[in-house]
Structures are given as C-alpha cells and as structure tokens.
XYZ file of C-alpha atoms in Angstrom:
566
model
C 38.407 96.553 102.844
C 38.334 99.473 105.291
C 34.989 101.143 106.095
C 34.482 104.910 105.905
C 31.801 106.861 107.840
C 30.004 110.073 106.872
C 29.055 111.218 110.389
C 31.189 112.689 113.175
C 32.190 110.813 116.373
C 31.958 112.221 119.848
C 35.107 112.570 121.966
C 34.178 109.494 124.048
C 33.571 107.368 120.934
C 36.951 108.363 119.481
C 38.651 107.405 122.753
C 37.033 103.937 122.708
C 37.904 103.422 119.044
C 41.536 104.341 119.658
C 41.803 101.919 122.570
C 40.273 99.091 120.551
C 42.655 99.654 117.626
C 45.621 99.364 119.956
C 44.373 96.045 121.330
C 44.528 94.267 117.896
C 41.296 92.421 118.500
C 40.511 89.503 116.185
C 36.729 90.206 115.916
C 34.679 93.215 114.942
C 33.522 95.492 117.807
C 30.298 97.402 118.275
C 29.669 100.686 120.101
C 26.068 101.564 120.899
C 24.986 105.178 121.204
C 21.320 105.069 122.124
C 19.522 103.410 119.231
C 22.473 103.968 116.883
C 24.926 101.097 116.339
C 28.420 101.773 115.003
C 30.456 98.869 113.554
C 34.213 99.180 113.951
C 36.246 96.971 111.611
C 38.940 94.732 113.067
C 42.536 95.838 112.769
C 44.590 93.895 110.242
C 47.816 92.255 111.291
C 50.913 93.127 109.375
C 52.024 90.369 107.030
C 55.523 89.009 107.640
C 57.463 88.697 104.375
C 60.438 86.363 104.628
C 63.524 86.231 102.462
C 64.328 83.235 100.298
C 66.670 81.695 102.829
C 64.252 82.251 105.693
C 61.422 80.602 103.813
C 63.432 77.397 103.709
C 64.055 77.595 107.424
C 61.656 75.608 109.584
C 62.936 76.979 112.931
C 61.153 80.298 113.234
C 59.875 81.814 116.436
C 56.649 80.490 118.019
C 54.882 83.724 117.039
C 55.472 82.869 113.369
C 55.378 79.079 113.364
C 52.632 78.370 115.861
C 52.613 77.085 119.420
C 55.587 74.960 120.480
C 56.466 73.535 123.879
C 58.998 75.568 125.806
C 62.333 74.159 126.962
C 63.563 74.545 130.522
C 66.687 76.645 130.987
C 68.959 76.960 134.015
C 71.977 78.913 135.094
C 75.185 77.618 133.439
C 76.557 74.609 135.304
C 79.304 73.568 132.867
C 77.752 70.149 132.226
C 78.244 69.907 128.477
C 77.621 66.540 126.810
C 80.587 64.186 126.920
C 81.239 62.934 123.424
C 83.862 60.667 121.903
C 87.251 62.468 121.757
C 88.827 63.349 118.418
C 91.919 61.150 117.907
C 92.638 61.204 114.149
C 95.794 62.711 112.599
C 94.929 65.491 110.111
C 96.597 65.492 106.702
C 97.113 63.300 103.657
C 95.767 59.769 103.891
C 96.570 56.954 103.734
C 99.428 57.679 106.080
C 101.923 55.675 103.967
C 101.590 58.207 101.131
C 103.088 60.984 103.239
C 106.600 59.537 103.012
C 106.241 58.607 99.333
C 105.153 62.114 98.332
C 107.518 64.049 100.591
C 109.360 65.419 97.528
C 106.511 65.270 95.016
C 105.522 68.002 92.567
C 102.231 69.948 92.458
C 100.874 67.821 89.618
C 101.328 64.661 91.729
C 98.995 65.993 94.422
C 96.557 67.349 91.850
C 96.400 63.905 90.204
C 95.210 62.413 93.494
C 92.111 64.612 93.380
C 91.549 64.896 89.604
C 92.480 61.423 88.416
C 93.314 60.179 84.913
C 90.006 58.312 84.927
C 88.177 61.614 85.422
C 90.121 63.174 82.515
C 89.130 60.191 80.361
C 85.496 60.610 81.359
C 85.518 64.334 80.459
C 87.162 63.574 77.090
C 84.611 60.815 76.415
C 81.616 63.049 77.182
C 83.123 65.837 75.086
C 83.448 63.478 72.105
C 79.843 62.341 72.545
C 78.534 65.911 72.627
C 80.602 66.857 69.556
C 79.212 63.905 67.598
C 75.664 64.774 68.677
C 76.182 68.345 67.479
C 77.479 67.103 64.102
C 74.598 64.643 63.659
C 72.078 67.335 64.461
C 73.113 69.213 61.314
C 72.859 72.903 60.552
C 76.650 73.378 60.631
C 78.062 76.102 58.395
C 80.522 75.204 55.654
C 83.381 77.112 57.272
C 82.650 75.883 60.804
C 85.594 74.410 62.717
C 83.295 71.653 63.918
C 83.398 70.049 60.440
C 87.075 69.256 61.050
C 86.423 67.766 64.501
C 88.718 64.949 65.625
C 88.225 62.959 68.816
C 90.068 64.130 71.906
C 91.696 62.119 74.677
C 92.796 62.593 78.278
C 96.259 63.881 77.320
C 94.847 66.622 75.114
C 92.300 67.437 77.834
C 95.171 67.938 80.293
C 96.852 70.362 77.894
C 93.541 72.127 77.361
C 92.933 72.632 81.105
C 96.585 73.583 81.583
C 96.161 76.399 79.063
C 93.037 77.600 80.913
C 94.997 77.696 84.202
C 97.754 79.694 82.476
C 95.162 82.130 81.093
C 94.140 82.886 84.684
C 97.713 83.974 85.434
C 98.251 85.925 82.202
C 95.150 88.079 81.785
C 94.234 89.292 78.281
C 90.947 90.860 77.136
C 89.915 88.118 74.678
C 90.825 84.499 74.082
C 91.998 85.182 70.526
C 94.581 87.631 71.891
C 96.640 84.738 73.287
C 97.383 83.634 69.700
C 97.782 87.144 68.325
C 100.831 88.101 66.263
C 100.765 91.597 67.719
C 104.039 92.372 69.469
C 102.194 93.748 72.501
C 99.629 90.964 72.927
C 101.220 87.915 71.334
C 102.133 84.962 73.581
C 104.334 82.098 72.442
C 103.278 79.667 75.190
C 99.766 79.100 73.838
C 100.991 78.713 70.263
C 103.424 75.968 71.256
C 100.753 74.040 73.171
C 97.856 73.910 70.692
C 96.321 75.910 67.875
C 93.699 78.551 68.478
C 91.083 76.736 66.399
C 91.540 73.529 68.367
C 91.334 75.321 71.710
C 88.155 77.158 70.764
C 86.399 74.052 69.471
C 87.347 72.120 72.629
C 86.014 74.955 74.762
C 82.793 74.916 72.763
C 82.308 71.126 73.033
C 83.413 70.742 76.680
C 80.872 68.514 78.434
C 80.556 66.443 81.609
C 77.460 64.301 80.917
C 75.464 62.766 78.070
C 72.537 64.941 76.971
C 70.558 61.917 75.801
C 70.592 60.426 79.308
C 69.410 63.567 81.129
C 66.339 63.044 83.375
C 63.818 65.852 83.167
C 63.362 66.305 86.923
C 67.043 66.911 87.735
C 68.346 70.435 87.172
C 71.938 69.616 88.048
C 72.376 66.433 86.032
C 74.921 68.063 83.665
C 77.310 68.537 86.580
C 76.148 66.015 89.171
C 78.494 63.172 88.193
C 81.516 65.490 88.285
C 80.531 66.751 91.758
C 80.117 63.197 93.070
C 83.543 62.084 91.787
C 85.332 65.130 93.212
C 83.585 64.803 96.586
C 84.761 61.214 96.726
C 88.413 62.025 95.974
C 88.376 65.055 98.307
C 87.304 62.923 101.273
C 89.427 59.858 100.455
C 92.799 61.624 100.384
C 92.558 64.002 103.355
C 91.807 63.629 107.058
C 90.246 66.901 108.282
C 91.002 68.677 111.518
C 88.714 68.448 114.534
C 87.003 71.700 113.515
C 84.694 71.611 110.491
C 82.893 74.595 109.007
C 79.781 74.811 106.839
C 79.053 77.923 104.805
C 77.950 78.963 101.329
C 80.022 80.342 98.454
C 78.878 82.184 95.346
C 80.151 81.491 91.824
C 79.553 84.633 89.739
C 77.006 84.014 86.997
C 74.365 86.333 85.533
C 72.922 83.979 82.929
C 69.331 82.783 82.829
C 68.962 79.801 85.131
C 66.097 79.151 87.504
C 68.337 78.502 90.517
C 70.453 81.645 90.219
C 70.772 83.316 93.630
C 71.115 86.861 94.891
C 73.095 87.521 98.062
C 73.837 91.157 98.862
C 76.477 90.243 101.460
C 78.738 88.514 98.895
C 81.274 90.165 96.612
C 79.548 88.621 93.589
C 75.899 89.217 94.348
C 74.448 87.089 91.528
C 75.532 83.543 90.883
C 75.304 79.834 91.658
C 75.341 78.985 95.344
C 77.522 76.217 96.750
C 77.297 74.734 100.232
C 80.830 73.795 101.302
C 82.190 71.731 104.185
C 85.712 72.984 104.891
C 88.454 72.590 107.445
C 91.510 74.669 108.223
C 93.578 75.763 106.361
C 90.949 76.082 103.606
C 90.577 72.454 102.467
C 87.132 71.633 101.018
C 86.001 68.112 101.900
C 82.536 68.196 100.310
C 80.512 70.447 97.996
C 76.757 70.594 97.451
C 75.257 72.691 94.645
C 72.037 74.529 95.459
C 69.533 73.761 92.713
C 66.665 75.893 93.981
C 63.367 74.761 95.467
C 62.723 71.267 94.165
C 60.028 68.724 94.904
C 62.101 67.423 97.809
C 62.326 70.789 99.537
C 63.425 69.292 102.862
C 66.954 68.780 101.533
C 67.430 72.549 101.322
C 66.569 73.362 104.936
C 69.536 74.554 107.013
C 69.449 71.543 109.333
C 69.430 69.012 106.489
C 72.183 70.841 104.598
C 74.534 70.480 107.587
C 73.541 66.858 108.228
C 74.044 65.887 104.564
C 77.458 67.528 104.321
C 78.750 66.118 107.636
C 77.312 62.616 107.326
C 80.682 60.935 106.647
C 82.260 62.491 109.774
C 79.711 61.466 112.407
C 80.939 59.534 115.428
C 84.528 60.862 115.298
C 84.397 63.736 117.806
C 84.368 66.633 115.330
C 83.071 70.121 116.138
C 80.803 71.787 113.577
C 80.987 75.603 113.210
C 78.119 77.327 111.370
C 76.620 80.800 111.049
C 73.221 81.994 112.259
C 71.295 80.676 109.218
C 72.078 77.080 110.197
C 72.252 77.254 114.006
C 69.238 75.942 115.912
C 68.504 73.903 119.012
C 67.161 71.083 116.842
C 70.438 70.850 114.862
C 72.469 70.856 118.091
C 70.511 67.933 119.526
C 70.771 65.911 116.300
C 74.532 66.442 116.048
C 75.071 65.472 119.694
C 73.343 62.167 118.956
C 76.091 61.555 116.365
C 78.951 62.483 118.761
C 79.486 65.855 117.060
C 79.566 69.265 118.771
C 77.913 72.390 117.376
C 79.142 75.972 117.774
C 77.565 78.898 115.954
C 76.045 82.339 116.034
C 72.321 82.461 116.674
C 69.239 84.320 115.485
C 66.854 85.661 118.103
C 63.765 84.170 116.432
C 64.730 80.507 116.800
C 62.394 78.177 118.685
C 62.688 77.204 122.351
C 65.404 79.723 123.276
C 65.537 81.434 126.711
C 63.536 84.638 126.304
C 65.288 86.523 129.092
C 68.659 85.993 127.366
C 67.406 86.887 123.876
C 65.551 90.043 124.988
C 67.888 91.273 127.731
C 69.621 94.656 127.478
C 73.374 94.608 128.035
C 76.159 97.116 128.294
C 79.470 96.627 126.401
C 81.406 93.761 127.959
C 78.417 92.234 129.770
C 76.887 88.843 128.992
C 73.944 86.616 129.838
C 73.830 82.842 129.471
C 71.548 79.883 130.122
C 71.984 76.137 129.836
C 69.388 73.408 129.345
C 69.328 69.880 130.746
C 71.229 68.526 127.701
C 74.172 70.867 128.295
C 73.439 73.252 125.386
C 74.671 76.772 126.239
C 73.001 79.887 124.836
C 74.952 83.109 125.418
C 74.402 86.751 124.596
C 77.511 88.942 124.769
C 77.714 92.664 124.132
C 80.686 93.797 122.045
C 80.005 96.695 119.681
C 76.587 95.070 119.263
C 74.782 92.047 120.634
C 76.291 88.677 119.712
C 74.112 85.611 120.302
C 75.833 82.217 120.363
C 74.972 78.563 120.879
C 77.424 75.830 121.841
C 77.351 72.233 122.998
C 81.089 72.337 123.759
C 81.573 75.543 125.780
C 80.200 77.032 128.957
C 80.713 80.690 129.983
C 84.522 80.736 130.042
C 86.398 83.894 129.052
C 89.990 84.338 127.892
C 92.391 87.176 127.122
C 93.512 87.964 123.603
C 95.367 90.817 121.903
C 93.767 92.572 118.968
C 95.512 93.966 115.858
C 96.647 97.058 117.741
C 98.206 94.986 120.526
C 95.506 95.904 123.057
C 94.560 93.051 125.359
C 90.846 92.300 125.447
C 88.681 89.735 127.216
C 86.388 87.641 125.026
C 84.278 84.504 125.496
C 86.030 81.277 124.551
C 83.114 80.519 122.219
C 83.798 83.664 120.163
C 87.541 83.007 119.838
C 87.068 79.387 118.708
C 84.287 80.397 116.326
C 86.351 83.122 114.632
C 89.284 80.753 114.191
C 87.343 77.832 112.701
C 84.859 79.851 110.651
C 87.710 81.237 108.528
C 88.111 77.892 106.711
C 85.531 78.665 104.004
C 86.774 82.253 103.730
C 90.341 81.017 103.170
C 89.167 78.612 100.477
C 87.294 81.390 98.650
C 90.200 83.803 99.052
C 92.771 81.396 97.570
C 90.401 80.530 94.713
C 90.123 84.208 93.798
C 93.863 84.616 93.167
C 94.505 84.349 89.384
C 91.166 82.628 88.878
C 90.714 81.127 85.372
C 86.967 81.831 85.326
C 85.744 83.761 82.282
C 82.334 84.867 81.017
C 80.205 82.143 79.489
C 76.526 81.486 78.772
C 76.787 77.823 79.819
C 76.417 77.532 83.583
C 77.775 73.981 83.754
C 81.061 75.077 82.143
C 81.467 77.848 84.720
C 80.733 75.440 87.548
C 82.937 72.663 86.142
C 85.949 74.950 85.705
C 85.392 76.311 89.232
C 85.460 72.807 90.735
C 88.325 71.454 88.602
C 90.655 74.452 88.487
C 89.820 76.361 91.674
C 88.454 74.078 94.398
C 90.578 71.068 93.427
C 93.654 73.265 92.899
C 93.317 74.866 96.361
C 92.943 71.416 97.919
C 96.027 70.163 96.055
C 98.024 73.109 97.366
C 96.951 72.335 100.944
C 98.070 68.725 100.453
C 101.371 69.898 98.948
C 102.242 72.251 101.817
C 101.170 69.862 104.591
C 103.061 66.891 103.104
C 106.264 68.466 101.762
C 106.481 71.124 104.516
C 107.219 73.732 101.834
C 105.482 77.071 101.453
C 104.372 78.154 97.999
C 102.168 80.998 96.818
C 98.899 80.355 95.008
C 100.164 81.935 91.764
C 103.404 79.919 91.746
C 101.470 76.722 92.436
C 99.124 77.442 89.532
C 102.059 78.211 87.228
C 103.875 74.973 88.066
C 100.679 72.950 87.817
C 99.849 74.317 84.350
C 103.397 73.708 83.127
C 103.542 70.156 84.467
C 100.117 69.236 83.096
C 101.128 70.368 79.603
C 104.637 68.898 79.640
C 103.461 65.581 81.069
C 100.780 65.180 78.403
C 103.273 66.021 75.645
C 105.702 63.346 76.874
C 102.942 60.720 76.934
C 101.914 61.537 73.365
C 105.441 62.014 71.978
C 105.025 65.778 71.554
C 108.155 66.703 73.476
C 108.899 69.643 71.154
C 106.492 71.942 69.364
C 105.799 71.242 65.716
C 108.311 73.209 63.587
C 106.953 75.894 61.348
C 106.733 74.825 57.715
C 109.541 76.385 55.641
C 109.217 77.600 52.080
C 111.308 75.949 49.336
C 113.279 78.402 47.204
C 115.879 78.232 44.428
C 119.051 80.102 45.198
C 122.294 80.817 43.362
C 125.594 81.923 44.747
C 126.681 85.338 43.603
C 129.722 85.193 41.325
C 129.741 81.412 41.215
C 132.260 79.870 38.786
C 131.223 77.721 35.822
C 132.771 74.654 37.520
C 130.088 74.807 40.272
C 127.382 74.031 37.734
C 125.847 70.558 38.182
C 123.335 68.349 36.443
C 119.678 68.908 37.279
C 118.820 66.009 39.560
C 115.380 65.162 38.168
C 116.368 65.660 34.506
C 119.386 63.350 34.934
C 117.235 60.602 36.532
C 114.655 60.693 33.745
C 117.339 60.612 31.012
C 119.081 57.655 32.683
C 115.826 55.701 32.587
C 115.223 56.564 28.902
C 118.700 56.500 27.273
C 121.098 54.995 29.770
C 123.828 56.497 31.885
C 126.325 57.243 29.051
C 123.835 59.110 26.882
C 122.211 60.924 29.848
C 125.345 62.961 30.494
C 125.154 64.507 27.037
C 121.396 65.144 27.092
C 121.156 66.635 30.636
C 121.714 70.326 31.112
C 123.759 71.793 33.927
C 122.386 74.501 36.294
C 123.762 76.606 39.113
C 120.438 76.823 40.998
C 119.843 74.643 44.046
C 117.138 74.222 46.737
C 118.257 75.149 50.246
C 115.472 73.195 52.064
C 115.576 69.789 50.391
C 118.042 67.243 51.843
C 121.445 67.454 50.155
C 120.651 70.841 48.532
C 120.068 69.330 45.036
C 120.572 71.382 41.865
C 117.274 71.793 39.966
C 116.102 73.582 36.899
C 113.038 75.794 37.069
C 110.725 73.252 35.448
C 111.747 70.411 37.777
C 111.575 72.682 40.843
C 108.022 73.772 40.038
C 107.032 70.171 39.390
C 108.406 68.934 42.755
C 107.260 71.789 44.979
C-alpha cells in the first residue's frame, strides 16, 4: 500500500525521489535530512497479464521466464541442416487404387473415409442411447420416442444424406422441409423419410455409450469418432512435402467449459480444433482442444505440433506454422526427426538474436542471423516488421508479381510460407460452402456433423479431383454425395421407390348406366352360396350398379358390404 506524507519536501529531496522512482529499485530507500529520516516506498513493477494462449506457451522471453543461457548467432552462411529428401508421391494410397477409382463417383471416395463400419457404429450407439432414454422414464404419452424402432447403417446414410441436402437448400426451420405450403414445401425430404423419424433420429444421434464415460475425460463423447476419422484420413492419402498446422473454430455458443474466444476468427466463440493439413486443403489429422486438463503439457504449442506430425517424422516433410507455435526449441526437435520448420516468429521467444529482433528497418530492408545448427532468424520490413524462422532457407530473395501485376522482391521464406500456410484456410473455406451445420445445444452433435459432413466431405472431394482429374464445385459434390448416399441405401434395403400415398376407397356409379350393367354384390353372393348353394344364391342376391374403383377388379358392392370391408 502506498504511503502518504503530511509535510512538504524540499527541491533537492524531490529531485532525489524522482531519480529513485525511475531506477525501479527492489528495496526501500531512505533520505536523511539532519535528524529527520524519510522512508520512500519501493516502486511496484507492472504485472504482465497473458492471454489464454500465451499462458500455455512455455517459450516466453528471459525477462518473463527467468534466466536462460544465450545462444550464439552468426552472419548467415547458408549451412542449413541436411535432412532426408522427400521422395513420396502425393495422392490416393495405396497406389493401386488410383487406377481402380479413375472413374468412380463421389460416394466411392467418401466411403473410403467414412466406412460402413463407422455407420454401423453410429447406428449402434444411437440405438443404445434411445433405449437408455426410454428406460429412464418420464416420456410423455404423445412423445415420438414411444414409437422408437431400431435404426441401421442404411437408414443412417439416408439421415446424413438429408442433412447434407439441407445445407444446400436453406430453410428457416427443419419442419419447413416437410411443409405442405406451396412456397416452402420440398418433395425430396418427404420421399426419403418422414419428418417424425428424422426428428427422433436427430434427437437420439450419439457416438458413444453414456454408461462407459470416464469422469476425467471431457471429450469422451466424440473421442472414438475422432480417432477413427484420423485413421482413415491418414491411411488413404499421401500428403505433399509441405504440411501446415493451424487452428480452426467451430461456431458454438453453448455452455461448455472448453469453449474458446478468438477475436481474429469469423466465428469468435466456439470449439477449437488443431488441424494438420496439406495442399490443396486435405486434413490429415484433427485434435480437439478440451481446455486446460491435468496433463497441461499436451496443450503447449510445441507438443501440439509434435503430436499432430508424429506419423510423418523421418520422411523429409517441411512444417509450416504461425507465430504461436514457432520457437527455437520446436525447430531443434523437428530437425532431430528429419523435418524442417518454417514459420513466423514472436519477438519474445527465448534465445533469439537481440540485434535482429530489436533492429529498426526501412521498407525493403532485412536483418538475419544463423546459429551453429543452421537455424535462420530473419526480420524483413514490408508494410510492417515480419519476423521469420526457418531451418530450410537462408537469406535468398526472389521476384514475384502481385495482384496488380507489379513485380516485387520478397524473401524466399515469405513466398513458401504464404503458399503452404493456405492449406488450413482452403479447408475452412471449402467447409463453409453450403455447410449443413445448424444451431444445437449438444456440442458433440455439432462437432460430429462438422467432422463427418464437412471435414470428411472436403477430403473426399480432394481425393476425387486428384484421382479422376475432374474439376467439380463444392456444392455440386455435396449434391451428388447426398443423392448417392440416399439412393444407395434405398437399393440395399429394397426401397427403390417411395412408398405410395394411401388412397381412399369410394363407391362410384356411372352416370346414365343401363340396367344391364347391374351386377351381383360380390360379398352378398359369396355368403348366399355358402348358405343356400349356387342355384338359390342367384335368386336371393340383389344386383347393384355401385362398384369400388380402388379394389382389384373393381367389384360391385352394396353399401352394407362396402362399409363392412372398408
């Protein structure tokens, strides 16, 4: 607490006090004026408040993290580490599938990533959750859940196909897709499944068993689905040399403890995903951020990159990251696994060359240093300072034309970074076109639909274009995929045509019909034959001119027999 004084200071005392306050001394100071002693309180240091992402980061500057040994830096010599060269062929794998699927349809590529076994698993977990909800009780008499029947993988395909189609055809509410209004009504949904069945499936959709949920795992309701998709994503595609790690945001404003806020994203509130992508927008692995857990080390930037890229070590890949992940420690760890690192850099990272980080530059100028391991740190002045780190580049520059056709000179690091870093942006951009995401209070449904119908669909489209050498828009690919999922499931279940609408039986009579067109009532004649025999039945059975237009053969019936039959 600050100390206040009631007496006045002399000019000399004020001068000494002002000089001591500027020095930020750590102990209290004393000024003696004859027999009078004046205590001057120490100046408090300003507290550094870090953001959520910076708190997870262990690579802060020495001023904030304590004393650390400095690294020696030299003028760039172009001696970058020599790693194993990248020799793999990007695209669909195994290589034999490329010829087999050269003329395949979108649903064939989607089935490689979202397999029939996964559809069976989703249907099984949905049935379990529905039965648990019924056993729990408290269901209203008119609830659709009382009429619940078990689902299967074919019905689940139709269900997800309808959700994809709803992303293309946007209506305000789900019930509007089954509306009889001439402006809102859609025949496609009515032919696929009833509204009641769709709504109850959407309500019961589940990906894990609630009775087997461990208490210390926040993401258990979606973890198994993420693991299966990560496995199929990596098995069926060989990525390019350049890999990119970045985060994406799934919009969600519900109440979950790991909801994130990121002001730089289009959707500021939501669930954060760490994605490992390659050009042209293929996602090879996804990691869901579950907040600060007991094992907090898994959420540090260095460990996020190492966990995502673990399956691609020792193959000569180059990892491109932004300034939240880039550090000298990450670069050295990736080099040990024969993987390069290129990324933008924050000025407060540890062991960086101070003269480069603090130097003043004019537009077009640069400064660079290189350590004994061949790691290059560069600062280049464009419109503002751009700090970069690379284990693959030195200080080379190249010419490139901008959007206006003006030729500019840029560092090779910047050009390669801008090209590779667009992989995650392309994936997010293609997912946003005709997205089937809708508002829901259940976060795992939002996340599951995002992974199944956005991430997996974008990956299937990349496989389709790279294998068949055909270009197709995102909307057309979604439309064909939804149609083929629904038609394929109907063929497997025998539902090749929609169920006909039930017709109403009616008695009709021809206007001006002659007496000769009158015939015996069918049911009356049969009953009289059984009672009296065929010869007597003719005399006891009355003739009518009314007949039913719906029954086979259009039989003549009297009013009493018609009401009894129908």
